mmCIF file of C-alpha atoms in Angstrom:
data_model
loop_
_atom_site.group_PDB
_atom_site.id
_atom_site.type_symbol
_atom_site.label_atom_id
_atom_site.label_comp_id
_atom_site.label_asym_id
_atom_site.label_seq_id
_atom_site.Cartn_x
_atom_site.Cartn_y
_atom_site.Cartn_z
ATOM 1 C CA UNK A 1 -19.407 -6.823 15.011
ATOM 2 C CA UNK A 2 -16.863 -5.053 12.874
ATOM 3 C CA UNK A 3 -19.540 -2.694 11.401
ATOM 4 C CA UNK A 4 -20.228 -1.753 15.220
ATOM 5 C CA UNK A 5 -16.557 -1.295 15.959
ATOM 6 C CA UNK A 6 -16.367 1.090 12.858
ATOM 7 C CA UNK A 7 -19.288 2.986 13.881
ATOM 8 C CA UNK A 8 -17.934 3.321 17.340
ATOM 9 C CA UNK A 9 -14.589 4.558 15.971
ATOM 10 C CA UNK A 10 -16.290 7.288 13.667
ATOM 11 C CA UNK A 11 -18.588 8.379 16.568
ATOM 12 C CA UNK A 12 -21.749 7.231 14.849
ATOM 13 C CA UNK A 13 -24.833 5.932 16.978
ATOM 14 C CA UNK A 14 -26.287 2.677 16.953
ATOM 15 C CA UNK A 15 -28.911 0.684 19.210
ATOM 16 C CA UNK A 16 -26.220 -2.025 19.581
ATOM 17 C CA UNK A 17 -23.679 0.504 21.038
ATOM 18 C CA UNK A 18 -24.399 1.202 24.575
ATOM 19 C CA UNK A 19 -21.306 3.347 25.679
ATOM 20 C CA UNK A 20 -18.289 4.919 24.169
ATOM 21 C CA UNK A 21 -15.260 5.878 26.205
ATOM 22 C CA UNK A 22 -13.029 7.916 23.871
ATOM 23 C CA UNK A 23 -10.488 8.477 26.558
ATOM 24 C CA UNK A 24 -9.878 4.824 26.888
ATOM 25 C CA UNK A 25 -10.765 3.784 23.347
ATOM 26 C CA UNK A 26 -13.477 1.549 24.677
ATOM 27 C CA UNK A 27 -16.901 0.918 23.309
ATOM 28 C CA UNK A 28 -19.599 -1.276 24.960
ATOM 29 C CA UNK A 29 -21.550 -3.085 22.218
ATOM 30 C CA UNK A 30 -24.339 -5.741 22.214
ATOM 31 C CA UNK A 31 -23.592 -9.044 20.363
ATOM 32 C CA UNK A 32 -26.355 -11.676 20.655
ATOM 33 C CA UNK A 33 -27.988 -9.830 23.715
ATOM 34 C CA UNK A 34 -24.359 -9.848 25.409
ATOM 35 C CA UNK A 35 -22.636 -6.628 26.278
ATOM 36 C CA UNK A 36 -18.972 -6.604 25.307
ATOM 37 C CA UNK A 37 -16.245 -4.032 25.773
ATOM 38 C CA UNK A 38 -14.068 -3.771 22.644
ATOM 39 C CA UNK A 39 -11.241 -1.577 21.715
ATOM 40 C CA UNK A 40 -12.512 0.478 18.869
ATOM 41 C CA UNK A 41 -8.939 1.137 17.582
ATOM 42 C CA UNK A 42 -8.490 -2.563 16.852
ATOM 43 C CA UNK A 43 -10.152 -4.970 14.619
ATOM 44 C CA UNK A 44 -12.604 -7.766 15.588
ATOM 45 C CA UNK A 45 -9.815 -10.336 15.528
ATOM 46 C CA UNK A 46 -7.635 -8.471 17.672
ATOM 47 C CA UNK A 47 -10.312 -7.962 20.276
ATOM 48 C CA UNK A 48 -11.157 -11.536 20.186
ATOM 49 C CA UNK A 49 -7.542 -12.395 20.664
ATOM 50 C CA UNK A 50 -7.514 -10.078 23.741
ATOM 51 C CA UNK A 51 -10.352 -11.917 25.318
ATOM 52 C CA UNK A 52 -8.763 -15.222 24.423
ATOM 53 C CA UNK A 53 -5.618 -14.287 26.081
ATOM 54 C CA UNK A 54 -7.328 -12.938 29.261
ATOM 55 C CA UNK A 55 -9.344 -16.393 29.458
ATOM 56 C CA UNK A 56 -6.111 -18.191 29.197
ATOM 57 C CA UNK A 57 -4.507 -16.426 31.834
ATOM 58 C CA UNK A 58 -7.577 -16.801 34.181
ATOM 59 C CA UNK A 59 -7.463 -20.422 33.660
ATOM 60 C CA UNK A 60 -4.158 -20.725 35.229
ATOM 61 C CA UNK A 61 -5.452 -18.939 38.236
ATOM 62 C CA UNK A 62 -8.968 -20.712 38.252
ATOM 63 C CA UNK A 63 -9.223 -20.571 41.991
ATOM 64 C CA UNK A 64 -9.112 -16.661 42.002
ATOM 65 C CA UNK A 65 -11.625 -16.037 39.483
ATOM 66 C CA UNK A 66 -13.917 -18.973 38.414
ATOM 67 C CA UNK A 67 -16.940 -16.664 37.680
ATOM 68 C CA UNK A 68 -14.932 -14.200 35.700
ATOM 69 C CA UNK A 69 -13.587 -16.975 33.554
ATOM 70 C CA UNK A 70 -17.014 -18.172 32.638
ATOM 71 C CA UNK A 71 -18.183 -14.642 31.746
ATOM 72 C CA UNK A 72 -15.034 -14.277 29.486
ATOM 73 C CA UNK A 73 -15.386 -17.535 27.904
ATOM 74 C CA UNK A 74 -18.977 -16.778 27.141
ATOM 75 C CA UNK A 75 -17.946 -13.368 25.359
ATOM 76 C CA UNK A 76 -15.146 -15.236 23.572
ATOM 77 C CA UNK A 77 -17.755 -17.751 22.236
ATOM 78 C CA UNK A 78 -19.841 -14.951 20.912
ATOM 79 C CA UNK A 79 -17.171 -13.232 19.298
ATOM 80 C CA UNK A 80 -15.420 -16.280 17.684
ATOM 81 C CA UNK A 81 -18.657 -16.755 15.675
ATOM 82 C CA UNK A 82 -18.820 -13.018 14.737
ATOM 83 C CA UNK A 83 -14.800 -13.246 13.645
ATOM 84 C CA UNK A 84 -15.240 -16.508 11.678
ATOM 85 C CA UNK A 85 -18.019 -14.797 9.660
ATOM 86 C CA UNK A 86 -15.938 -11.590 9.353
ATOM 87 C CA UNK A 87 -12.763 -13.430 8.074
ATOM 88 C CA UNK A 88 -14.802 -15.365 5.408
ATOM 89 C CA UNK A 89 -16.333 -12.142 4.158
ATOM 90 C CA UNK A 90 -13.285 -10.090 4.253
ATOM 91 C CA UNK A 91 -10.695 -12.240 2.353
ATOM 92 C CA UNK A 92 -8.524 -11.087 0.734
ATOM 93 C CA UNK A 93 -7.291 -8.702 3.483
ATOM 94 C CA UNK A 94 -4.714 -5.956 4.080
ATOM 95 C CA UNK A 95 -1.214 -7.591 4.194
ATOM 96 C CA UNK A 96 0.639 -7.585 7.531
ATOM 97 C CA UNK A 97 3.940 -9.351 6.533
ATOM 98 C CA UNK A 98 5.842 -7.446 3.939
ATOM 99 C CA UNK A 99 7.865 -8.785 1.116
ATOM 100 C CA UNK A 100 11.311 -7.348 0.824
ATOM 101 C CA UNK A 101 10.494 -5.147 -2.158
ATOM 102 C CA UNK A 102 7.703 -3.398 -0.367
ATOM 103 C CA UNK A 103 10.210 -1.077 1.258
ATOM 104 C CA UNK A 104 10.283 0.640 -2.135
ATOM 105 C CA UNK A 105 7.727 1.551 -4.706
ATOM 106 C CA UNK A 106 6.762 -1.467 -6.713
ATOM 107 C CA UNK A 107 4.334 -3.422 -8.980
ATOM 108 C CA UNK A 108 4.378 -6.121 -11.375
ATOM 109 C CA UNK A 109 4.223 -5.596 -15.304
ATOM 110 C CA UNK A 110 1.657 -7.133 -17.414
ATOM 111 C CA UNK A 111 4.372 -9.396 -18.584
ATOM 112 C CA UNK A 112 5.090 -10.538 -14.962
ATOM 113 C CA UNK A 113 8.239 -8.466 -14.335
ATOM 114 C CA UNK A 114 8.767 -7.000 -10.773
ATOM 115 C CA UNK A 115 9.423 -3.471 -11.221
ATOM 116 C CA UNK A 116 10.824 -1.512 -8.183
ATOM 117 C CA UNK A 117 11.435 2.282 -7.571
ATOM 118 C CA UNK A 118 13.261 4.366 -5.072
ATOM 119 C CA UNK A 119 11.489 6.712 -2.564
ATOM 120 C CA UNK A 120 14.191 9.203 -2.096
ATOM 121 C CA UNK A 121 17.980 9.718 -2.608
ATOM 122 C CA UNK A 122 18.784 7.164 -0.035
ATOM 123 C CA UNK A 123 16.448 4.276 -1.602
ATOM 124 C CA UNK A 124 17.810 5.019 -4.941
ATOM 125 C CA UNK A 125 21.282 4.425 -3.964
ATOM 126 C CA UNK A 126 20.226 1.163 -1.984
ATOM 127 C CA UNK A 127 18.480 -0.151 -4.912
ATOM 128 C CA UNK A 128 21.492 0.184 -7.227
ATOM 129 C CA UNK A 129 24.172 -0.970 -4.852
ATOM 130 C CA UNK A 130 22.207 -3.677 -3.143
ATOM 131 C CA UNK A 131 19.435 -5.044 -5.409
ATOM 132 C CA UNK A 132 20.465 -4.214 -9.065
ATOM 133 C CA UNK A 133 21.872 -7.059 -10.981
ATOM 134 C CA UNK A 134 23.985 -6.729 -14.163
ATOM 135 C CA UNK A 135 21.146 -7.905 -16.518
ATOM 136 C CA UNK A 136 18.428 -5.868 -14.644
ATOM 137 C CA UNK A 137 17.210 -2.743 -16.494
ATOM 138 C CA UNK A 138 17.752 0.838 -15.066
ATOM 139 C CA UNK A 139 15.218 3.539 -15.902
ATOM 140 C CA UNK A 140 15.461 7.327 -15.135
ATOM 141 C CA UNK A 141 14.217 10.632 -16.463
ATOM 142 C CA UNK A 142 16.745 12.487 -18.547
ATOM 143 C CA UNK A 143 17.032 15.312 -15.984
ATOM 144 C CA UNK A 144 17.923 15.088 -12.297
ATOM 145 C CA UNK A 145 15.271 14.690 -9.711
ATOM 146 C CA UNK A 146 13.559 11.334 -10.135
ATOM 147 C CA UNK A 147 13.224 7.903 -8.808
ATOM 148 C CA UNK A 148 15.522 4.974 -9.948
ATOM 149 C CA UNK A 149 13.275 2.375 -11.385
ATOM 150 C CA UNK A 150 14.583 -1.098 -11.872
ATOM 151 C CA UNK A 151 13.145 -4.047 -13.856
ATOM 152 C CA UNK A 152 14.200 -7.286 -12.451
ATOM 153 C CA UNK A 153 14.833 -9.446 -15.400
ATOM 154 C CA UNK A 154 16.076 -12.609 -13.825
ATOM 155 C CA UNK A 155 17.744 -13.373 -17.160
ATOM 156 C CA UNK A 156 14.480 -13.181 -19.073
ATOM 157 C CA UNK A 157 13.984 -10.937 -22.312
ATOM 158 C CA UNK A 158 11.848 -7.846 -21.479
ATOM 159 C CA UNK A 159 8.888 -7.097 -23.795
ATOM 160 C CA UNK A 160 7.727 -3.703 -25.028
ATOM 161 C CA UNK A 161 4.831 -3.598 -22.375
ATOM 162 C CA UNK A 162 7.218 -3.830 -19.387
ATOM 163 C CA UNK A 163 9.535 -1.163 -21.191
ATOM 164 C CA UNK A 164 6.587 1.298 -21.581
ATOM 165 C CA UNK A 165 5.195 0.657 -18.109
ATOM 166 C CA UNK A 166 8.579 1.097 -16.567
ATOM 167 C CA UNK A 167 9.132 4.503 -18.256
ATOM 168 C CA UNK A 168 5.785 5.640 -17.411
ATOM 169 C CA UNK A 169 6.637 4.746 -13.706
ATOM 170 C CA UNK A 170 9.865 6.552 -13.835
ATOM 171 C CA UNK A 171 8.430 9.694 -15.405
ATOM 172 C CA UNK A 172 5.556 9.789 -12.768
ATOM 173 C CA UNK A 173 7.818 9.744 -9.839
ATOM 174 C CA UNK A 174 10.001 12.334 -11.061
ATOM 175 C CA UNK A 175 10.099 16.248 -10.903
ATOM 176 C CA UNK A 176 8.077 16.293 -14.072
ATOM 177 C CA UNK A 177 5.012 15.543 -11.837
ATOM 178 C CA UNK A 178 5.647 18.700 -9.811
ATOM 179 C CA UNK A 179 6.167 20.701 -12.981
ATOM 180 C CA UNK A 180 2.638 19.516 -14.157
ATOM 181 C CA UNK A 181 3.850 17.770 -17.508
ATOM 182 C CA UNK A 182 2.019 15.174 -19.326
ATOM 183 C CA UNK A 183 5.078 13.274 -20.631
ATOM 184 C CA UNK A 184 8.764 13.076 -19.840
ATOM 185 C CA UNK A 185 11.875 11.839 -21.663
ATOM 186 C CA UNK A 186 13.085 8.575 -19.899
ATOM 187 C CA UNK A 187 16.239 6.362 -20.853
ATOM 188 C CA UNK A 188 17.024 2.964 -19.838
ATOM 189 C CA UNK A 189 20.179 0.840 -19.746
ATOM 190 C CA UNK A 190 21.393 -2.532 -18.390
ATOM 191 C CA UNK A 191 22.614 -2.732 -14.863
ATOM 192 C CA UNK A 192 26.102 -3.382 -15.990
ATOM 193 C CA UNK A 193 26.208 0.043 -17.577
ATOM 194 C CA UNK A 194 25.369 1.819 -14.069
ATOM 195 C CA UNK A 195 28.344 3.098 -11.954
ATOM 196 C CA UNK A 196 28.065 4.572 -8.422
ATOM 197 C CA UNK A 197 31.278 6.439 -9.194
ATOM 198 C CA UNK A 198 32.400 8.110 -12.435
ATOM 199 C CA UNK A 199 35.858 7.386 -14.071
ATOM 200 C CA UNK A 200 38.961 9.353 -12.761
ATOM 201 C CA UNK A 201 38.809 13.002 -13.723
ATOM 202 C CA UNK A 202 34.957 13.279 -13.943
ATOM 203 C CA UNK A 203 32.292 14.473 -11.678
ATOM 204 C CA UNK A 204 28.874 13.635 -11.077
ATOM 205 C CA UNK A 205 26.524 15.602 -8.751
ATOM 206 C CA UNK A 206 25.671 14.010 -5.375
ATOM 207 C CA UNK A 207 23.203 11.178 -5.434
ATOM 208 C CA UNK A 208 23.696 10.585 -9.168
ATOM 209 C CA UNK A 209 25.065 7.633 -11.108
ATOM 210 C CA UNK A 210 27.353 7.503 -14.151
ATOM 211 C CA UNK A 211 26.115 5.922 -17.085
ATOM 212 C CA UNK A 212 28.456 4.224 -19.533
ATOM 213 C CA UNK A 213 27.610 3.291 -23.164
ATOM 214 C CA UNK A 214 24.461 3.698 -25.083
ATOM 215 C CA UNK A 215 21.141 4.703 -23.544
ATOM 216 C CA UNK A 216 17.646 3.959 -25.059
ATOM 217 C CA UNK A 217 15.065 6.644 -24.820
ATOM 218 C CA UNK A 218 11.273 6.324 -24.461
ATOM 219 C CA UNK A 219 8.388 9.011 -23.800
ATOM 220 C CA UNK A 220 7.150 8.299 -20.274
ATOM 221 C CA UNK A 221 3.532 9.246 -19.699
ATOM 222 C CA UNK A 222 2.669 10.863 -16.149
ATOM 223 C CA UNK A 223 -0.467 8.997 -15.188
ATOM 224 C CA UNK A 224 -0.950 6.451 -12.291
ATOM 225 C CA UNK A 225 -3.529 3.932 -10.807
ATOM 226 C CA UNK A 226 -3.683 4.143 -7.027
ATOM 227 C CA UNK A 227 -5.503 1.164 -5.526
ATOM 228 C CA UNK A 228 -5.397 -2.166 -3.720
ATOM 229 C CA UNK A 229 -3.102 -4.694 -5.421
ATOM 230 C CA UNK A 230 -3.637 -8.424 -4.835
ATOM 231 C CA UNK A 231 -0.567 -10.014 -3.711
ATOM 232 C CA UNK A 232 -0.643 -13.611 -2.544
ATOM 233 C CA UNK A 233 -4.288 -13.529 -1.845
ATOM 234 C CA UNK A 234 -4.057 -10.426 0.182
ATOM 235 C CA UNK A 235 -4.226 -6.686 -0.617
ATOM 236 C CA UNK A 236 -1.698 -3.843 -0.533
ATOM 237 C CA UNK A 237 -2.169 -0.284 -1.251
ATOM 238 C CA UNK A 238 0.129 0.720 -4.102
ATOM 239 C CA UNK A 239 0.494 2.729 -7.365
ATOM 240 C CA UNK A 240 1.374 1.653 -10.704
ATOM 241 C CA UNK A 241 1.016 2.743 -14.426
ATOM 242 C CA UNK A 242 -2.493 2.322 -15.574
ATOM 243 C CA UNK A 243 -1.822 -0.364 -17.967
ATOM 244 C CA UNK A 244 -0.449 -2.513 -15.286
ATOM 245 C CA UNK A 245 -3.345 -2.042 -12.798
ATOM 246 C CA UNK A 246 -5.241 -5.266 -13.986
ATOM 247 C CA UNK A 247 -4.361 -6.951 -10.576
ATOM 248 C CA UNK A 248 -5.858 -4.089 -8.515
ATOM 249 C CA UNK A 249 -9.187 -5.002 -6.891
ATOM 250 C CA UNK A 250 -10.234 -1.187 -7.012
ATOM 251 C CA UNK A 251 -8.349 1.607 -8.265
ATOM 252 C CA UNK A 252 -8.312 5.571 -8.867
ATOM 253 C CA UNK A 253 -6.238 6.984 -11.811
ATOM 254 C CA UNK A 254 -4.474 10.376 -11.098
ATOM 255 C CA UNK A 255 -2.669 12.814 -13.451
ATOM 256 C CA UNK A 256 -0.889 15.970 -12.610
ATOM 257 C CA UNK A 257 -3.315 18.869 -11.735
ATOM 258 C CA UNK A 258 -4.333 21.341 -9.228
ATOM 259 C CA UNK A 259 -5.359 19.426 -6.050
ATOM 260 C CA UNK A 260 -3.029 19.406 -3.260
ATOM 261 C CA UNK A 261 -1.766 15.987 -2.043
ATOM 262 C CA UNK A 262 -3.581 15.549 1.230
ATOM 263 C CA UNK A 263 -6.978 16.540 -0.083
ATOM 264 C CA UNK A 264 -6.240 14.084 -2.932
ATOM 265 C CA UNK A 265 -5.350 11.247 -0.712
ATOM 266 C CA UNK A 266 -8.458 11.828 1.402
ATOM 267 C CA UNK A 267 -10.659 11.513 -1.595
ATOM 268 C CA UNK A 268 -8.885 8.500 -2.888
ATOM 269 C CA UNK A 269 -9.336 6.832 0.388
ATOM 270 C CA UNK A 270 -13.080 7.477 0.334
ATOM 271 C CA UNK A 271 -13.452 6.417 -3.313
ATOM 272 C CA UNK A 272 -11.437 3.291 -2.718
ATOM 273 C CA UNK A 273 -13.423 2.273 0.423
ATOM 274 C CA UNK A 274 -16.849 2.637 -1.205
ATOM 275 C CA UNK A 275 -15.641 0.911 -4.433
ATOM 276 C CA UNK A 276 -14.322 -2.133 -2.344
ATOM 277 C CA UNK A 277 -17.451 -2.445 -0.654
ATOM 278 C CA UNK A 278 -19.583 -2.463 -3.910
ATOM 279 C CA UNK A 279 -17.464 -4.977 -5.665
ATOM 280 C CA UNK A 280 -16.693 -7.418 -2.827
ATOM 281 C CA UNK A 281 -19.065 -6.622 -0.057
ATOM 282 C CA UNK A 282 -15.844 -5.931 2.199
ATOM 283 C CA UNK A 283 -15.685 -3.052 4.615
ATOM 284 C CA UNK A 284 -12.052 -1.991 5.201
ATOM 285 C CA UNK A 285 -10.585 0.986 6.773
ATOM 286 C CA UNK A 286 -7.698 2.164 4.510
ATOM 287 C CA UNK A 287 -4.646 3.896 6.082
ATOM 288 C CA UNK A 288 -4.361 7.441 4.850
ATOM 289 C CA UNK A 289 -0.657 7.373 5.276
ATOM 290 C CA UNK A 290 -0.235 4.324 2.928
ATOM 291 C CA UNK A 291 -2.182 6.290 0.182
ATOM 292 C CA UNK A 292 0.102 9.457 0.652
ATOM 293 C CA UNK A 293 3.303 7.172 0.380
ATOM 294 C CA UNK A 294 1.882 5.683 -2.753
ATOM 295 C CA UNK A 295 1.650 9.318 -4.455
ATOM 296 C CA UNK A 296 4.414 11.201 -5.971
ATOM 297 C CA UNK A 297 5.252 14.779 -4.763
ATOM 298 C CA UNK A 298 3.165 17.378 -6.409
ATOM 299 C CA UNK A 299 -0.428 18.187 -7.213
ATOM 300 C CA UNK A 300 -3.172 16.075 -8.735
ATOM 301 C CA UNK A 301 -6.324 15.685 -10.721
ATOM 302 C CA UNK A 302 -8.505 12.393 -10.072
ATOM 303 C CA UNK A 303 -9.653 11.147 -13.497
ATOM 304 C CA UNK A 304 -13.171 9.826 -13.538
ATOM 305 C CA UNK A 305 -14.095 6.423 -15.208
#
């Protein structure tokens, strides 16, 4: 049934699609010789829930609609079988309930550390003031104009793999991408070295932080994997350094290039949907806006395998 809903949404024809009313977002499809009206902007599960709720309401007013109730229950019975098959074939699925760190940019390093990055000046400030702890690691490019990136250590020693991946992340989500660079200088310090305000008599630009003590420098590589990350058995669209993308079900590599952002996102969407169907036999409609949010500002080149 989900296949027919997708075809109706895209305006494609099928013998099982009797009618499509685009003004009302309703398609009449045939399931097991039964015509059923579905909202093609919703999933099969959501349409089944709609019929279930209608049947439940009618059961409370049985004297007003016995025949209608029987019809709805018949349609619901047909759709339940379709949904059960669909749910089995489509696991893991796109997550609906977000974790706290999904408000930011995020990934998990190959050593298991949560790495989070700001999306703008406001979220950079929020990360430092609300979520950064004294033993976390703070990453930023040497020049202004980049995301704050934190490695949440929870008191553990951070290895070289995580340090390199966090540096690549900070470099990729910075002005260096807009400038078309391949590498950028990135420094990191402990959270206890980062101050929101400078000492008396000193000035820092708005949105900046004062760093006290020694900084450690790394070369951050500008390259990202955009794909579907498996999180708690479900999938989320996100981006991460290529070396940390082993938990992605499907992915696309991008580097700074000449292609504008919207066109890149549309191409990534098509590639990911096709690849996901090949490797998992799942058909998912990916949100273009989520892909756009996972990309840094600038232009792109998609790297083939």
